[in-house]
PDB file of C-alpha atoms and ligand atoms in Angstrom:
ATOM      1  CA  MET X   1       0.000   0.000   0.000  1.00 63.00           C
ATOM      2  CA  SER X   2       2.766   2.417   0.861  1.00 81.00           C
ATOM      3  CA  TYR X   3       4.397   1.735  -2.500  1.00 85.00           C
ATOM      4  CA  ILE X   4       1.185   2.721  -4.242  1.00 83.00           C
ATOM      5  CA  LYS X   5       1.048   5.912  -2.168  1.00 85.00           C
ATOM      6  CA  LEU X   6       4.640   6.686  -3.088  1.00 88.00           C
ATOM      7  CA  PHE X   7       3.829   6.069  -6.736  1.00 87.00           C
ATOM      8  CA  PHE X   8       1.047   8.662  -6.702  1.00 86.00           C
ATOM      9  CA  ILE X   9       3.085  11.126  -4.689  1.00 88.00           C
ATOM     10  CA  ASP X  10       5.864  10.668  -7.212  1.00 88.00           C
ATOM     11  CA  ILE X  11       3.603  11.529 -10.142  1.00 87.00           C
ATOM     12  CA  PHE X  12       1.098  14.034  -8.720  1.00 86.00           C
ATOM     13  CA  GLY X  13       2.938  15.255  -5.681  1.00 87.00           C
ATOM     14  CA  TYR X  14       0.207  14.110  -3.324  1.00 86.00           C
ATOM     15  CA  TYR X  15      -2.034  11.152  -2.572  1.00 86.00           C
ATOM     16  CA  GLU X  16      -5.743  10.979  -1.905  1.00 85.00           C
ATOM     17  CA  TRP X  17      -7.692   7.792  -1.272  1.00 83.00           C
ATOM     18  CA  TRP X  18      -9.840   8.205  -4.414  1.00 88.00           C
ATOM     19  CA  MET X  19      -6.809   8.295  -6.713  1.00 87.00           C
ATOM     20  CA  LEU X  20      -6.253   4.571  -6.343  1.00 87.00           C
ATOM     21  CA  TRP X  21      -9.914   3.762  -6.982  1.00 90.00           C
ATOM     22  CA  LEU X  22     -10.087   6.093  -9.939  1.00 92.00           C
ATOM     23  CA  SER X  23      -6.990   4.438 -11.463  1.00 92.00           C
ATOM     24  CA  VAL X  24      -8.474   0.993 -10.973  1.00 94.00           C
ATOM     25  CA  LEU X  25     -11.727   2.142 -12.575  1.00 96.00           C
ATOM     26  CA  VAL X  26      -9.952   3.723 -15.560  1.00 96.00           C
ATOM     27  CA  ILE X  27      -7.828   0.606 -16.118  1.00 96.00           C
ATOM     28  CA  ALA X  28     -10.923  -1.601 -15.887  1.00 97.00           C
ATOM     29  CA  ILE X  29     -12.824   0.530 -18.419  1.00 97.00           C
ATOM     30  CA  PHE X  30      -9.882   0.462 -20.812  1.00 96.00           C
ATOM     31  CA  ALA X  31      -9.573  -3.287 -20.451  1.00 96.00           C
ATOM     32  CA  ILE X  32     -13.270  -3.741 -21.259  1.00 95.00           C
ATOM     33  CA  ILE X  33     -13.111  -1.425 -24.277  1.00 94.00           C
ATOM     34  CA  LEU X  34      -9.996  -3.196 -25.549  1.00 92.00           C
ATOM     35  CA  PHE X  35     -11.647  -6.559 -25.121  1.00 91.00           C
ATOM     36  CA  PHE X  36     -14.678  -5.466 -27.158  1.00 89.00           C
ATOM     37  CA  ILE X  37     -12.572  -3.935 -29.924  1.00 87.00           C
ATOM     38  CA  LEU X  38     -10.477  -7.093 -30.219  1.00 83.00           C
ATOM     39  CA  HIS X  39     -13.531  -9.287 -30.046  1.00 81.00           C
ATOM     40  CA  MET X  40     -15.372  -7.322 -32.706  1.00 79.00           C
ATOM     41  CA  THR X  41     -12.509  -7.073 -35.173  1.00 78.00           C
ATOM     42  CA  GLU X  42     -11.838 -10.787 -34.830  1.00 82.00           C
ATOM     43  CA  GLU X  43     -15.454 -11.816 -35.082  1.00 85.00           C
ATOM     44  CA  TYR X  44     -15.399 -12.263 -38.861  1.00 90.00           C
ATOM     45  CA  LYS X  45     -12.807 -15.009 -38.390  1.00 90.00           C
ATOM     46  CA  LYS X  46     -15.626 -17.334 -37.382  1.00 90.00           C
ATOM     47  CA  PHE X  47     -16.849 -16.940 -40.943  1.00 94.00           C
ATOM     48  CA  ARG X  48     -14.980 -19.769 -42.642  1.00 95.00           C
ATOM     49  CA  SER X  49     -17.366 -21.278 -45.145  1.00 96.00           C
ATOM     50  CA  ILE X  50     -19.863 -20.192 -47.732  1.00 96.00           C
ATOM     51  CA  SER X  51     -22.018 -21.712 -50.422  1.00 96.00           C
ATOM     52  CA  LEU X  52     -21.248 -20.260 -53.841  1.00 95.00           C
ATOM     53  CA  TYR X  53     -21.720 -21.721 -57.330  1.00 95.00           C
ATOM     54  CA  ASN X  54     -23.579 -24.661 -55.777  1.00 95.00           C
ATOM     55  CA  VAL X  55     -20.530 -25.858 -53.861  1.00 97.00           C
ATOM     56  CA  ILE X  56     -19.125 -25.209 -50.380  1.00 97.00           C
ATOM     57  CA  TRP X  57     -16.066 -23.021 -50.036  1.00 97.00           C
ATOM     58  CA  LYS X  58     -13.858 -23.233 -46.976  1.00 97.00           C
ATOM     59  CA  TRP X  59     -10.838 -21.204 -45.961  1.00 97.00           C
ATOM     60  CA  LYS X  60      -8.623 -20.085 -43.087  1.00 96.00           C
ATOM     61  CA  TYR X  61      -7.211 -16.790 -41.993  1.00 94.00           C
ATOM     62  CA  LYS X  62      -3.610 -15.815 -41.636  1.00 91.00           C
ATOM     63  CA  LYS X  63      -3.591 -12.419 -39.950  1.00 84.00           C
ATOM     64  CA  ASN X  64      -6.178 -10.699 -42.167  1.00 84.00           C
ATOM     65  CA  ARG X  65      -5.558 -12.715 -45.299  1.00 92.00           C
ATOM     66  CA  ILE X  66      -7.746 -15.489 -46.616  1.00 95.00           C
ATOM     67  CA  ILE X  67      -5.684 -18.616 -47.147  1.00 96.00           C
ATOM     68  CA  SER X  68      -6.268 -22.263 -48.107  1.00 96.00           C
ATOM     69  CA  LEU X  69      -9.416 -21.396 -50.016  1.00 97.00           C
ATOM     70  CA  TRP X  70     -10.892 -24.433 -51.704  1.00 97.00           C
ATOM     71  CA  CYS X  71     -14.227 -25.906 -52.742  1.00 97.00           C
ATOM     72  CA  TYR X  72     -15.958 -28.955 -51.292  1.00 97.00           C
ATOM     73  CA  CYS X  73     -18.808 -31.180 -52.379  1.00 97.00           C
ATOM     74  CA  PRO X  74     -22.170 -30.111 -50.889  1.00 96.00           C
ATOM     75  CA  GLU X  75     -23.274 -33.772 -50.794  1.00 95.00           C
ATOM     76  CA  CYS X  76     -20.309 -35.688 -49.375  1.00 96.00           C
ATOM     77  CA  GLY X  77     -17.972 -32.923 -48.201  1.00 95.00           C
ATOM     78  CA  SER X  78     -14.945 -34.127 -50.182  1.00 96.00           C
ATOM     79  CA  ALA X  79     -12.525 -31.677 -51.714  1.00 97.00           C
ATOM     80  CA  LEU X  80     -13.471 -31.121 -55.333  1.00 97.00           C
ATOM     81  CA  LEU X  81     -11.277 -31.524 -58.365  1.00 95.00           C
ATOM     82  CA  CYS X  82     -10.855 -28.472 -60.465  1.00 93.00           C
ATOM     83  CA  ASP X  83     -10.684 -28.977 -64.206  1.00 91.00           C
ATOM     84  CA  ASP X  84      -9.654 -25.905 -66.120  1.00 89.00           C
ATOM     85  CA  GLU X  85      -7.682 -27.624 -68.881  1.00 84.00           C
ATOM     86  CA  TYR X  86     -10.341 -26.478 -71.254  1.00 76.00           C
ATOM     87  CA  CYS X  87      -9.470 -22.826 -70.502  1.00 78.00           C
ATOM     88  CA  ARG X  88      -6.112 -23.128 -72.221  1.00 78.00           C
ATOM     89  CA  SER X  89      -7.544 -24.295 -75.505  1.00 78.00           C
ATOM     90  CA  VAL X  90      -9.961 -21.426 -75.953  1.00 73.00           C
ATOM     91  CA  THR X  91      -9.056 -17.840 -76.545  1.00 75.00           C
ATOM     92  CA  THR X  92     -12.226 -15.944 -75.780  1.00 75.00           C
ATOM     93  CA  LEU X  93     -13.034 -15.231 -72.147  1.00 71.00           C
ATOM     94  CA  THR X  94     -16.687 -16.174 -72.436  1.00 74.00           C
ATOM     95  CA  ASN X  95     -15.734 -19.677 -73.557  1.00 79.00           C
ATOM     96  CA  LYS X  96     -13.433 -20.320 -70.626  1.00 88.00           C
ATOM     97  CA  THR X  97     -15.083 -22.680 -68.204  1.00 90.00           C
ATOM     98  CA  THR X  98     -13.833 -24.251 -64.998  1.00 93.00           C
ATOM     99  CA  PHE X  99     -15.474 -27.497 -63.937  1.00 94.00           C
ATOM    100  CA  LEU X 100     -15.703 -28.565 -60.324  1.00 96.00           C
ATOM    101  CA  ILE X 101     -15.853 -32.332 -60.043  1.00 96.00           C
ATOM    102  CA  CYS X 102     -16.418 -34.638 -57.079  1.00 96.00           C
ATOM    103  CA  LYS X 103     -14.409 -37.831 -57.403  1.00 95.00           C
ATOM    104  CA  ASN X 104     -16.050 -39.309 -54.314  1.00 95.00           C
ATOM    105  CA  CYS X 105     -19.534 -39.011 -55.845  1.00 95.00           C
ATOM    106  CA  GLY X 106     -18.341 -40.784 -58.996  1.00 95.00           C
ATOM    107  CA  ASN X 107     -16.684 -38.010 -60.983  1.00 93.00           C
ATOM    108  CA  ILE X 108     -19.845 -35.982 -61.075  1.00 93.00           C
ATOM    109  CA  GLU X 109     -19.693 -32.382 -62.159  1.00 95.00           C
ATOM    110  CA  LYS X 110     -20.865 -30.320 -59.197  1.00 95.00           C
ATOM    111  CA  SER X 111     -20.498 -26.932 -60.727  1.00 95.00           C
ATOM    112  CA  ARG X 112     -19.159 -25.051 -63.704  1.00 93.00           C
ATOM    113  CA  VAL X 113     -18.043 -21.481 -63.709  1.00 92.00           C
ATOM    114  CA  VAL X 114     -17.830 -19.586 -66.957  1.00 90.00           C
ATOM    115  CA  GLY X 115     -15.345 -16.785 -67.460  1.00 89.00           C
ATOM    116  CA  GLY X 116     -11.922 -18.101 -66.524  1.00 89.00           C
ATOM    117  CA  ASP X 117      -9.623 -20.700 -65.058  1.00 91.00           C
ATOM    118  CA  ARG X 118      -9.164 -21.776 -61.428  1.00 92.00           C
ATOM    119  CA  ASN X 119      -7.170 -18.671 -60.508  1.00 93.00           C
ATOM    120  CA  TYR X 120      -9.985 -16.552 -61.790  1.00 93.00           C
ATOM    121  CA  LEU X 121     -12.503 -18.613 -59.853  1.00 95.00           C
ATOM    122  CA  LEU X 122     -10.514 -18.398 -56.600  1.00 96.00           C
ATOM    123  CA  LYS X 123     -10.173 -14.668 -57.085  1.00 96.00           C
ATOM    124  CA  ILE X 124     -13.874 -14.058 -57.527  1.00 96.00           C
ATOM    125  CA  VAL X 125     -14.768 -16.296 -54.598  1.00 97.00           C
ATOM    126  CA  LYS X 126     -12.238 -14.435 -52.446  1.00 97.00           C
ATOM    127  CA  PHE X 127     -13.778 -11.195 -53.618  1.00 96.00           C
ATOM    128  CA  GLU X 128     -17.254 -12.411 -52.643  1.00 96.00           C
ATOM    129  CA  ILE X 129     -15.998 -13.429 -49.188  1.00 96.00           C
ATOM    130  CA  GLN X 130     -14.288 -10.085 -48.599  1.00 95.00           C
ATOM    131  CA  LYS X 131     -17.407  -8.265 -49.744  1.00 95.00           C
ATOM    132  CA  ARG X 132     -19.460 -10.122 -47.131  1.00 94.00           C
ATOM    133  CA  ILE X 133     -16.893  -9.440 -44.395  1.00 92.00           C
ATOM    134  CA  LYS X 134     -16.853  -5.729 -45.228  1.00 90.00           C
ATOM    135  CA  SER X 135     -20.612  -5.334 -45.346  1.00 91.00           C
ATOM    136  CA  GLY X 136     -21.152  -7.577 -42.323  1.00 88.00           C
ATOM    137  CA  ALA X 137     -23.532  -9.712 -44.405  1.00 89.00           C
ATOM    138  CA  TYR X 138     -21.825 -12.902 -43.185  1.00 88.00           C
ATOM    139  CA  LYS X 139     -23.471 -12.385 -39.760  1.00 85.00           C
ATOM    140  CA  ASN X 140     -26.956 -12.892 -41.226  1.00 77.00           C
ATOM    141  CA  ARG X 141     -26.345 -16.215 -42.867  1.00 64.00           C
ATOM    142  CA  THR X 142     -27.685 -19.428 -41.384  1.00 51.00           C
ATOM    143  CA  HIS X 143     -25.238 -21.772 -43.079  1.00 50.00           C
ATOM    144  CA  LYS X 144     -22.418 -22.903 -40.796  1.00 47.00           C
TER     145      LYS X 144
HETATM  146 ZN1   ZN A 201     -19.315 -35.601 -53.397  1.00 94.63          ZN
END
Protein backbone atom coordinates (compact mmCIF):
# COMPACT_ATOMS: atom_id res chain seq x y z
CA MET A 1 0.00 0.00 0.00
CA SER A 2 2.77 2.42 0.86
CA TYR A 3 4.40 1.73 -2.50
CA ILE A 4 1.19 2.72 -4.24
CA LYS A 5 1.05 5.91 -2.17
CA LEU A 6 4.64 6.69 -3.09
CA PHE A 7 3.83 6.07 -6.74
CA PHE A 8 1.05 8.66 -6.70
CA ILE A 9 3.08 11.13 -4.69
CA ASP A 10 5.86 10.67 -7.21
CA ILE A 11 3.60 11.53 -10.14
CA PHE A 12 1.10 14.03 -8.72
CA GLY A 13 2.94 15.25 -5.68
CA TYR A 14 0.21 14.11 -3.32
CA TYR A 15 -2.03 11.15 -2.57
CA GLU A 16 -5.74 10.98 -1.91
CA TRP A 17 -7.69 7.79 -1.27
CA TRP A 18 -9.84 8.20 -4.41
CA MET A 19 -6.81 8.30 -6.71
CA LEU A 20 -6.25 4.57 -6.34
CA TRP A 21 -9.91 3.76 -6.98
CA LEU A 22 -10.09 6.09 -9.94
CA SER A 23 -6.99 4.44 -11.46
CA VAL A 24 -8.47 0.99 -10.97
CA LEU A 25 -11.73 2.14 -12.58
CA VAL A 26 -9.95 3.72 -15.56
CA ILE A 27 -7.83 0.61 -16.12
CA ALA A 28 -10.92 -1.60 -15.89
CA ILE A 29 -12.82 0.53 -18.42
CA PHE A 30 -9.88 0.46 -20.81
CA ALA A 31 -9.57 -3.29 -20.45
CA ILE A 32 -13.27 -3.74 -21.26
CA ILE A 33 -13.11 -1.42 -24.28
CA LEU A 34 -10.00 -3.20 -25.55
CA PHE A 35 -11.65 -6.56 -25.12
CA PHE A 36 -14.68 -5.47 -27.16
CA ILE A 37 -12.57 -3.94 -29.92
CA LEU A 38 -10.48 -7.09 -30.22
CA HIS A 39 -13.53 -9.29 -30.05
CA MET A 40 -15.37 -7.32 -32.71
CA THR A 41 -12.51 -7.07 -35.17
CA GLU A 42 -11.84 -10.79 -34.83
CA GLU A 43 -15.45 -11.82 -35.08
CA TYR A 44 -15.40 -12.26 -38.86
CA LYS A 45 -12.81 -15.01 -38.39
CA LYS A 46 -15.63 -17.33 -37.38
CA PHE A 47 -16.85 -16.94 -40.94
CA ARG A 48 -14.98 -19.77 -42.64
CA SER A 49 -17.37 -21.28 -45.15
CA ILE A 50 -19.86 -20.19 -47.73
CA SER A 51 -22.02 -21.71 -50.42
CA LEU A 52 -21.25 -20.26 -53.84
CA TYR A 53 -21.72 -21.72 -57.33
CA ASN A 54 -23.58 -24.66 -55.78
CA VAL A 55 -20.53 -25.86 -53.86
CA ILE A 56 -19.13 -25.21 -50.38
CA TRP A 57 -16.07 -23.02 -50.04
CA LYS A 58 -13.86 -23.23 -46.98
CA TRP A 59 -10.84 -21.20 -45.96
CA LYS A 60 -8.62 -20.08 -43.09
CA TYR A 61 -7.21 -16.79 -41.99
CA LYS A 62 -3.61 -15.81 -41.64
CA LYS A 63 -3.59 -12.42 -39.95
CA ASN A 64 -6.18 -10.70 -42.17
CA ARG A 65 -5.56 -12.72 -45.30
CA ILE A 66 -7.75 -15.49 -46.62
CA ILE A 67 -5.68 -18.62 -47.15
CA SER A 68 -6.27 -22.26 -48.11
CA LEU A 69 -9.42 -21.40 -50.02
CA TRP A 70 -10.89 -24.43 -51.70
CA CYS A 71 -14.23 -25.91 -52.74
CA TYR A 72 -15.96 -28.96 -51.29
CA CYS A 73 -18.81 -31.18 -52.38
CA PRO A 74 -22.17 -30.11 -50.89
CA GLU A 75 -23.27 -33.77 -50.79
CA CYS A 76 -20.31 -35.69 -49.38
CA GLY A 77 -17.97 -32.92 -48.20
CA SER A 78 -14.95 -34.13 -50.18
CA ALA A 79 -12.52 -31.68 -51.71
CA LEU A 80 -13.47 -31.12 -55.33
CA LEU A 81 -11.28 -31.52 -58.36
CA CYS A 82 -10.85 -28.47 -60.46
CA ASP A 83 -10.68 -28.98 -64.21
CA ASP A 84 -9.65 -25.91 -66.12
CA GLU A 85 -7.68 -27.62 -68.88
CA TYR A 86 -10.34 -26.48 -71.25
CA CYS A 87 -9.47 -22.83 -70.50
CA ARG A 88 -6.11 -23.13 -72.22
CA SER A 89 -7.54 -24.29 -75.51
CA VAL A 90 -9.96 -21.43 -75.95
CA THR A 91 -9.06 -17.84 -76.54
CA THR A 92 -12.23 -15.94 -75.78
CA LEU A 93 -13.03 -15.23 -72.15
CA THR A 94 -16.69 -16.17 -72.44
CA ASN A 95 -15.73 -19.68 -73.56
CA LYS A 96 -13.43 -20.32 -70.63
CA THR A 97 -15.08 -22.68 -68.20
CA THR A 98 -13.83 -24.25 -65.00
CA PHE A 99 -15.47 -27.50 -63.94
CA LEU A 100 -15.70 -28.57 -60.32
CA ILE A 101 -15.85 -32.33 -60.04
CA CYS A 102 -16.42 -34.64 -57.08
CA LYS A 103 -14.41 -37.83 -57.40
CA ASN A 104 -16.05 -39.31 -54.31
CA CYS A 105 -19.53 -39.01 -55.84
CA GLY A 106 -18.34 -40.78 -59.00
CA ASN A 107 -16.68 -38.01 -60.98
CA ILE A 108 -19.84 -35.98 -61.08
CA GLU A 109 -19.69 -32.38 -62.16
CA LYS A 110 -20.87 -30.32 -59.20
CA SER A 111 -20.50 -26.93 -60.73
CA ARG A 112 -19.16 -25.05 -63.70
CA VAL A 113 -18.04 -21.48 -63.71
CA VAL A 114 -17.83 -19.59 -66.96
CA GLY A 115 -15.34 -16.79 -67.46
CA GLY A 116 -11.92 -18.10 -66.52
CA ASP A 117 -9.62 -20.70 -65.06
CA ARG A 118 -9.16 -21.78 -61.43
CA ASN A 119 -7.17 -18.67 -60.51
CA TYR A 120 -9.99 -16.55 -61.79
CA LEU A 121 -12.50 -18.61 -59.85
CA LEU A 122 -10.51 -18.40 -56.60
CA LYS A 123 -10.17 -14.67 -57.08
CA ILE A 124 -13.87 -14.06 -57.53
CA VAL A 125 -14.77 -16.30 -54.60
CA LYS A 126 -12.24 -14.43 -52.45
CA PHE A 127 -13.78 -11.20 -53.62
CA GLU A 128 -17.25 -12.41 -52.64
CA ILE A 129 -16.00 -13.43 -49.19
CA GLN A 130 -14.29 -10.09 -48.60
CA LYS A 131 -17.41 -8.26 -49.74
CA ARG A 132 -19.46 -10.12 -47.13
CA ILE A 133 -16.89 -9.44 -44.40
CA LYS A 134 -16.85 -5.73 -45.23
CA SER A 135 -20.61 -5.33 -45.35
CA GLY A 136 -21.15 -7.58 -42.32
CA ALA A 137 -23.53 -9.71 -44.40
CA TYR A 138 -21.83 -12.90 -43.19
CA LYS A 139 -23.47 -12.38 -39.76
CA ASN A 140 -26.96 -12.89 -41.23
CA ARG A 141 -26.34 -16.22 -42.87
CA THR A 142 -27.69 -19.43 -41.38
CA HIS A 143 -25.24 -21.77 -43.08
CA LYS A 144 -22.42 -22.90 -40.80
ZN1 LIG B 1 -19.31 -35.60 -53.40
